[in-house]
Coordinates of C-alpha atoms and ligand atoms in Angstrom, one line a residue:
M1 CA -12.7 5.7 -2.2
T2 CA -10.0 8.3 -2.9
D3 CA -6.7 7.9 -1.0
I4 CA -6.6 11.6 -0.1
K5 CA -3.1 11.6 1.3
S6 CA -1.6 10.4 -2.0
L7 CA -2.9 13.4 -3.8
Y8 CA -0.6 16.3 -4.8
F9 CA -1.7 19.7 -3.4
E10 CA -2.9 20.8 -6.9
E11 CA -4.9 17.6 -7.3
L12 CA -6.5 18.1 -3.9
Q13 CA -7.5 21.6 -4.9
Q14 CA -9.0 20.3 -8.1
Y15 CA -10.8 17.6 -6.3
I16 CA -12.3 20.0 -3.9
T17 CA -13.4 22.6 -6.5
E18 CA -14.8 19.9 -8.8
N19 CA -17.1 18.9 -6.0
D20 CA -18.3 22.5 -5.6
F21 CA -16.4 23.4 -2.4
P22 CA -14.3 26.6 -2.3
K23 CA -10.6 26.3 -3.2
F24 CA -9.2 27.5 0.1
R25 CA -10.7 24.4 1.8
A26 CA -8.0 22.3 0.1
K27 CA -5.3 24.1 2.0
Q28 CA -7.0 23.5 5.3
I29 CA -7.4 19.8 4.5
W30 CA -3.8 19.6 3.4
D31 CA -2.6 21.2 6.6
W32 CA -4.7 18.8 8.8
L33 CA -3.3 15.8 6.8
N34 CA 0.2 17.1 7.3
K35 CA -0.5 17.3 11.0
G36 CA -1.2 13.6 11.0
V37 CA -4.9 13.5 11.8
K38 CA -6.4 10.1 11.3
S39 CA -10.1 11.0 10.8
F40 CA -12.0 13.8 9.0
D41 CA -13.9 14.6 12.3
E42 CA -10.7 16.1 13.6
M43 CA -10.6 18.8 10.9
K44 CA -12.2 21.4 13.2
N45 CA -12.4 24.3 10.8
L46 CA -14.3 22.5 8.1
P47 CA -18.1 22.8 7.7
K48 CA -20.2 19.7 8.3
N49 CA -21.2 19.2 4.6
L50 CA -17.5 19.1 3.6
I51 CA -16.7 16.6 6.4
D52 CA -19.6 14.4 5.3
F53 CA -18.5 14.6 1.7
L54 CA -14.9 13.6 2.6
Q55 CA -16.1 10.7 4.8
R56 CA -18.3 9.4 1.9
S57 CA -15.7 9.7 -0.8
C58 CA -12.2 9.5 0.7
Y59 CA -10.1 7.7 3.3
I60 CA -7.0 8.7 5.3
S61 CA -4.4 6.1 5.1
V62 CA -2.4 5.3 8.2
A63 CA 0.7 3.5 9.4
N64 CA -0.1 2.4 12.9
I65 CA 2.7 1.1 15.2
E66 CA 2.1 -2.6 15.7
K67 CA 5.5 -3.3 17.2
K68 CA 8.6 -1.3 18.1
L69 CA 12.1 -2.5 19.0
V70 CA 14.9 -0.2 20.2
S71 CA 18.5 -1.4 19.9
S72 CA 20.3 -1.3 23.2
Y73 CA 23.6 -0.9 21.4
D74 CA 23.0 2.2 19.2
K75 CA 19.4 3.4 19.6
T76 CA 18.4 2.2 16.2
V77 CA 14.6 1.8 16.2
K78 CA 12.7 -0.7 14.2
Y79 CA 9.0 -0.5 13.6
L80 CA 6.4 -2.9 12.3
F81 CA 3.7 -0.7 10.8
R82 CA 0.1 -1.8 10.2
F83 CA -1.9 -0.3 7.3
N84 CA -5.7 0.2 7.0
D85 CA -6.2 -3.2 5.4
G86 CA -4.1 -5.0 8.1
E87 CA -1.0 -5.6 6.0
F88 CA 2.4 -5.0 7.7
V89 CA 5.7 -3.5 6.7
E90 CA 8.9 -2.7 8.5
S91 CA 10.9 0.6 8.8
V92 CA 14.1 1.3 10.6
V93 CA 15.2 4.7 12.1
M94 CA 18.9 5.2 12.5
S95 CA 20.7 8.0 14.2
Y96 CA 23.9 9.4 12.7
K97 CA 26.1 12.4 13.5
H98 CA 24.3 14.5 10.9
G99 CA 20.8 13.6 11.9
Y100 CA 18.2 10.8 11.6
S101 CA 17.8 8.6 8.7
I102 CA 14.9 6.2 7.9
C103 CA 14.8 3.1 5.8
V104 CA 11.3 2.7 4.4
S105 CA 9.4 -0.1 2.7
T106 CA 7.8 0.2 -0.7
Q107 CA 5.9 -3.1 -1.0
V108 CA 4.4 -5.7 1.3
G109 CA 6.9 -8.5 0.4
C110 CA 8.7 -8.6 -2.9
K111 CA 8.5 -10.6 -6.2
M112 CA 12.2 -10.6 -7.0
G113 CA 13.1 -13.6 -4.9
C114 CA 16.8 -12.9 -4.1
T115 CA 18.0 -15.9 -2.2
F116 CA 19.8 -14.1 0.6
C117 CA 16.9 -11.8 1.4
A118 CA 14.3 -12.3 4.2
T119 CA 11.7 -10.2 2.2
G120 CA 12.4 -12.2 -0.9
K121 CA 11.7 -15.4 1.0
S122 CA 8.3 -14.2 2.3
G123 CA 6.6 -13.8 -1.1
F124 CA 4.6 -10.8 -2.4
S125 CA 1.4 -9.4 -1.2
R126 CA 0.9 -5.9 -2.7
S127 CA 2.6 -2.6 -3.5
L128 CA 2.3 0.4 -1.2
T129 CA 0.5 3.6 -2.1
A130 CA 2.5 6.8 -2.0
S131 CA 0.7 7.8 1.3
E132 CA 1.7 4.5 2.9
I133 CA 5.3 5.1 2.2
L134 CA 5.0 8.7 3.4
N135 CA 3.1 7.6 6.6
Q136 CA 6.1 5.4 7.7
I137 CA 8.1 8.6 8.0
E138 CA 5.4 10.7 9.6
S139 CA 4.5 8.0 12.2
A140 CA 8.2 7.5 13.1
Q141 CA 8.8 11.3 13.4
E142 CA 5.7 11.7 15.6
D143 CA 6.5 8.7 17.8
L144 CA 10.2 9.7 18.4
N145 CA 9.5 13.4 18.4
I146 CA 12.3 14.0 15.9
R147 CA 12.7 15.4 12.4
I148 CA 14.1 12.9 9.9
S149 CA 16.5 14.3 7.4
N150 CA 17.5 11.3 5.2
I151 CA 15.4 8.6 3.6
V152 CA 16.6 5.3 2.1
L153 CA 14.2 3.2 0.0
M154 CA 15.8 0.0 1.2
G155 CA 13.2 -1.6 3.3
M156 CA 10.9 -4.4 2.1
G157 CA 10.1 -4.4 -1.6
E158 CA 11.5 -3.3 -4.9
P159 CA 10.9 0.4 -5.5
L160 CA 11.1 0.2 -9.2
D161 CA 8.5 -2.6 -9.3
N162 CA 6.1 0.0 -7.8
F163 CA 7.2 2.8 -10.0
D164 CA 4.3 5.2 -10.2
N165 CA 3.6 5.1 -6.5
V166 CA 7.3 5.6 -5.7
I167 CA 7.5 8.6 -8.1
R168 CA 4.4 10.1 -6.4
F169 CA 5.9 9.5 -3.0
L170 CA 9.2 11.2 -4.0
K171 CA 7.4 14.2 -5.3
L172 CA 5.2 14.4 -2.2
V173 CA 7.9 14.0 0.4
S174 CA 10.1 16.6 -1.3
D175 CA 7.3 19.1 -1.6
E176 CA 8.1 22.2 0.5
K177 CA 4.4 22.3 1.6
G178 CA 4.8 18.7 2.8
L179 CA 7.6 16.9 4.7
N180 CA 10.1 18.9 2.6
I181 CA 12.9 16.4 2.5
G182 CA 15.1 17.2 -0.5
M183 CA 16.0 14.7 -3.2
R184 CA 19.6 15.0 -2.2
H185 CA 18.7 13.4 1.0
I186 CA 17.0 10.4 -0.6
T187 CA 18.5 7.1 -1.8
L188 CA 16.6 4.7 -3.9
S189 CA 17.9 1.1 -3.9
T190 CA 17.0 -1.3 -6.8
C191 CA 17.9 -4.9 -7.7
G192 CA 18.3 -3.6 -11.3
I193 CA 15.0 -3.4 -13.3
V194 CA 16.8 -1.9 -16.3
P195 CA 13.9 -0.2 -18.2
K196 CA 12.7 1.5 -15.0
I197 CA 16.3 2.8 -14.4
Y198 CA 16.0 4.5 -17.8
E199 CA 12.5 5.8 -16.9
L200 CA 13.7 7.2 -13.5
A201 CA 16.7 8.9 -15.2
E202 CA 14.3 11.0 -17.3
Y203 CA 12.9 12.6 -14.1
K204 CA 16.5 13.9 -13.4
F205 CA 15.9 13.8 -9.6
A206 CA 18.9 14.7 -7.5
L207 CA 18.5 11.5 -5.5
T208 CA 21.1 8.8 -5.2
L209 CA 20.5 5.6 -7.2
S210 CA 21.9 2.6 -5.4
V211 CA 22.1 -0.6 -7.3
S212 CA 22.2 -4.0 -5.5
L213 CA 24.9 -5.7 -7.5
H214 CA 26.2 -8.3 -5.1
A215 CA 28.1 -10.2 -7.7
P216 CA 30.8 -9.4 -10.4
N217 CA 29.5 -11.8 -13.1
N218 CA 26.3 -13.4 -14.4
K219 CA 27.1 -16.8 -13.1
I220 CA 27.1 -15.8 -9.5
R221 CA 24.5 -13.1 -9.8
S222 CA 21.9 -15.3 -11.5
K223 CA 22.2 -17.8 -8.7
T224 CA 21.5 -15.3 -6.0
M225 CA 19.3 -12.7 -7.9
P226 CA 16.8 -14.1 -10.4
V227 CA 16.2 -10.6 -11.8
N228 CA 19.7 -11.1 -13.4
N229 CA 18.2 -13.6 -15.9
K230 CA 16.2 -10.9 -17.4
Y231 CA 18.6 -8.0 -17.1
P232 CA 22.2 -9.4 -17.0
V233 CA 25.2 -7.6 -15.5
E234 CA 26.5 -6.0 -18.7
V235 CA 23.0 -4.5 -19.5
L236 CA 22.7 -3.3 -15.9
I237 CA 26.1 -1.6 -15.9
K238 CA 25.3 0.1 -19.2
A239 CA 22.1 1.4 -17.7
C240 CA 24.1 2.8 -14.7
K241 CA 26.5 4.5 -17.1
D242 CA 23.6 6.0 -19.0
Y243 CA 21.9 7.0 -15.7
F244 CA 25.0 9.0 -14.8
S245 CA 25.2 10.6 -18.3
T246 CA 21.5 11.7 -18.1
T247 CA 21.4 12.8 -14.4
G248 CA 25.0 13.7 -13.5
R249 CA 24.5 11.7 -10.3
R250 CA 27.1 9.2 -9.2
V251 CA 25.6 5.7 -8.8
S252 CA 26.3 3.5 -5.7
F253 CA 26.6 -0.2 -5.7
E254 CA 25.7 -2.5 -2.9
Y255 CA 27.8 -5.6 -2.5
A256 CA 26.8 -8.0 0.3
M257 CA 29.8 -10.1 1.0
I258 CA 28.9 -13.8 1.3
D259 CA 31.5 -16.3 2.5
K260 CA 32.9 -18.3 -0.4
V261 CA 30.1 -17.1 -2.8
N262 CA 31.3 -13.7 -4.1
D263 CA 34.2 -12.6 -1.9
S264 CA 37.4 -14.1 -3.4
D265 CA 40.3 -11.9 -4.7
E266 CA 39.3 -13.0 -8.3
N267 CA 35.7 -11.7 -7.6
A268 CA 37.2 -8.3 -6.5
V269 CA 39.3 -8.1 -9.6
E270 CA 36.3 -8.9 -11.8
L271 CA 34.2 -6.3 -10.0
G272 CA 37.0 -3.8 -10.5
S273 CA 37.2 -4.3 -14.2
L274 CA 33.4 -4.3 -14.5
L275 CA 33.1 -0.9 -12.8
K276 CA 36.3 0.7 -14.1
G277 CA 35.7 4.1 -15.6
L278 CA 32.2 4.4 -14.1
N279 CA 31.8 7.3 -11.6
C280 CA 30.5 5.2 -8.7
H281 CA 31.0 4.1 -5.1
V282 CA 30.8 0.6 -3.7
N283 CA 29.2 -0.1 -0.3
L284 CA 30.5 -3.4 1.1
I285 CA 28.0 -5.0 3.4
P286 CA 28.5 -8.1 5.6
V287 CA 25.6 -10.3 4.5
N288 CA 23.0 -10.8 7.3
N289 CA 22.2 -14.3 8.0
V290 CA 18.6 -15.0 7.3
K291 CA 16.7 -17.9 8.8
G292 CA 16.7 -20.9 6.5
S293 CA 19.6 -19.7 4.4
T294 CA 23.0 -21.3 4.1
Y295 CA 24.9 -18.0 3.5
H296 CA 27.4 -16.7 6.0
K297 CA 29.2 -13.4 6.4
S298 CA 32.6 -13.2 4.8
K299 CA 35.7 -13.3 7.0
T300 CA 36.4 -9.7 8.2
D301 CA 39.8 -9.5 6.3
R302 CA 38.0 -9.9 3.0
R303 CA 36.6 -6.4 3.3
Q304 CA 40.0 -4.8 3.3
A305 CA 41.1 -7.1 0.5
F306 CA 38.2 -5.8 -1.7
I307 CA 38.8 -2.2 -0.8
D308 CA 42.5 -2.6 -1.8
I309 CA 41.8 -4.4 -5.1
L310 CA 39.0 -2.0 -6.1
S311 CA 41.2 1.0 -5.4
K312 CA 43.6 -0.3 -8.1
Y313 CA 40.8 0.2 -10.5
G314 CA 40.1 3.7 -9.3
I315 CA 37.0 2.7 -7.4
T316 CA 36.2 3.8 -3.9
A317 CA 34.6 1.3 -1.6
T318 CA 33.6 1.6 2.1
V319 CA 32.2 -0.9 4.6
R320 CA 28.6 -0.1 5.5
R321 CA 28.3 0.3 9.3
T322 CA 25.8 -2.2 10.7
L323 CA 23.3 -0.7 13.1
G324 CA 20.8 -2.4 15.3
S325 CA 22.2 -5.9 15.0
D326 CA 20.5 -7.0 18.2
I327 CA 17.0 -6.1 16.7
N328 CA 17.4 -7.8 13.3
A329 CA 17.5 -4.3 11.8
S330 CA 17.7 -5.5 8.3
C331 CA 14.3 -5.4 6.8
G332 CA 12.1 -8.4 6.4
Q333 CA 13.3 -10.2 9.5
L334 CA 11.1 -8.6 12.1
K335 CA 7.9 -9.2 10.1
R336 CA 8.8 -12.8 9.5
N337 CA 9.4 -13.4 13.2
H338 CA 6.3 -11.5 14.2
L339 CA 4.1 -13.6 11.9
E340 CA 5.7 -16.8 13.0
V341 CA 4.9 -16.0 16.6
K342 CA 1.3 -15.2 15.6
G343 CA 1.0 -18.5 13.8
G344 CA 2.5 -17.8 10.4
E345 CA 0.0 -15.9 8.3
Ligands
SAH1 N1 14.6 -4.2 -3.5 C1 15.6 -3.2 -3.4 C2 15.6 -2.5 -2.1 C3 15.3 -3.2 -0.8 S1 16.5 -4.4 -0.3 C4 17.0 -3.8 -3.6 O1 17.1 -5.0 -3.6 O2 17.9 -3.0 -3.8 C5 17.7 -3.3 0.4 C6 19.1 -3.8 0.4 O3 19.3 -4.9 1.3 C7 19.6 -4.4 -1.0 O4 20.8 -3.9 -1.3 C8 19.5 -5.8 -0.7 O5 20.3 -6.5 -1.6 C9 20.1 -5.9 0.7 N2 19.9 -7.2 1.4 C10 18.8 -8.0 1.3 N3 19.0 -9.1 2.1 C11 20.2 -8.9 2.7 C12 21.0 -9.7 3.6 N4 20.6 -10.8 4.1 N5 22.2 -9.2 4.0 C13 22.6 -8.0 3.5 N6 22.0 -7.2 2.7 C14 20.8 -7.7 2.3
SF4_2 FE1 13.4 -7.9 -3.2 FE2 15.5 -6.3 -2.7 FE3 15.0 -8.5 -1.2 FE4 15.8 -8.8 -3.7 S1 17.0 -7.8 -2.1 S2 14.1 -9.9 -2.7 S3 14.8 -7.1 -4.7 S4 13.7 -6.7 -1.4

């Protein structure tokens, strides 16, 4: 069965004409899909033989709301979405002065096994299709009756471990005939799969690449992020420099501050010298405590200490605002709790 919502408009046209239906039908189908219909029966202006053909050969992928939590502090909304095959992922909608932003998932689980991450702890099930990533945005927009203006690929999963589907998603979501959210409003976060960073650079998208660094050296990074054994810090930083040269886009680094693990003055000095000369920005994040983990948030004064030390190396750093702390808004946590309540699937 063809995942019809993952097709580009031109591919849909080709599919329709190859199967002996007139080209203009593709536009009609495309419009219905963009309106969020969930079955071919709802495509009222199509002839019966075309609906029959579509039902036999294609399916419409969905992201149905299984659970929804609204933060009472700041109106952050967290969804647990259910796909056609019953798998779940999480998405979070945040409201900022300049509009709504959504954090979407790219895989059910993750293979990368970072020790501080709830998703990493829950294992890997499968990658999402382009339409499943897209549907998280569509379903949230429809439910909240809003238009989302910014997307971060920072939910469950490693986007660069699902490269082709993520590229397809990026092209579909930025298509002016589709959701039309421009690349400048999209951030892709990666744990640092170096060859894929080079591959992504070749597309020269105007998105922001955000690299989850979380440590200033290989010793600490390899302990918390197994991917570092394959692509160590110096190789990763070189890839970021090359990414900037190829795309002209400033790279951001995520640094989750963990008490007594990566937050000393020496760690900040090391981070400063590592990143010196690279056109970048550092987001400092207080690590979220995940069930079953021994990591704790750094003391609050450590953030300013990092900002001050990094600035001596010419590097700007800011503290990421935490939203939705009462609803476990960091991805991976809701699904884990939901499945535990249901009996731990
Ligand atoms: N796999 C990608 C994107 C999803 S994770 C990546 O790792 O970048 C999104 C972000 O959340 C990453 O920066 C990740 O390191 C961070 N993260 C995961 N668990 C966290 C936790 N317990 N506290 C703070 N940040 C966390
Ligand atoms: Fe995967 Fe990112 Fe979590 Fe690491 S931090 S386990 S790469 S989702």
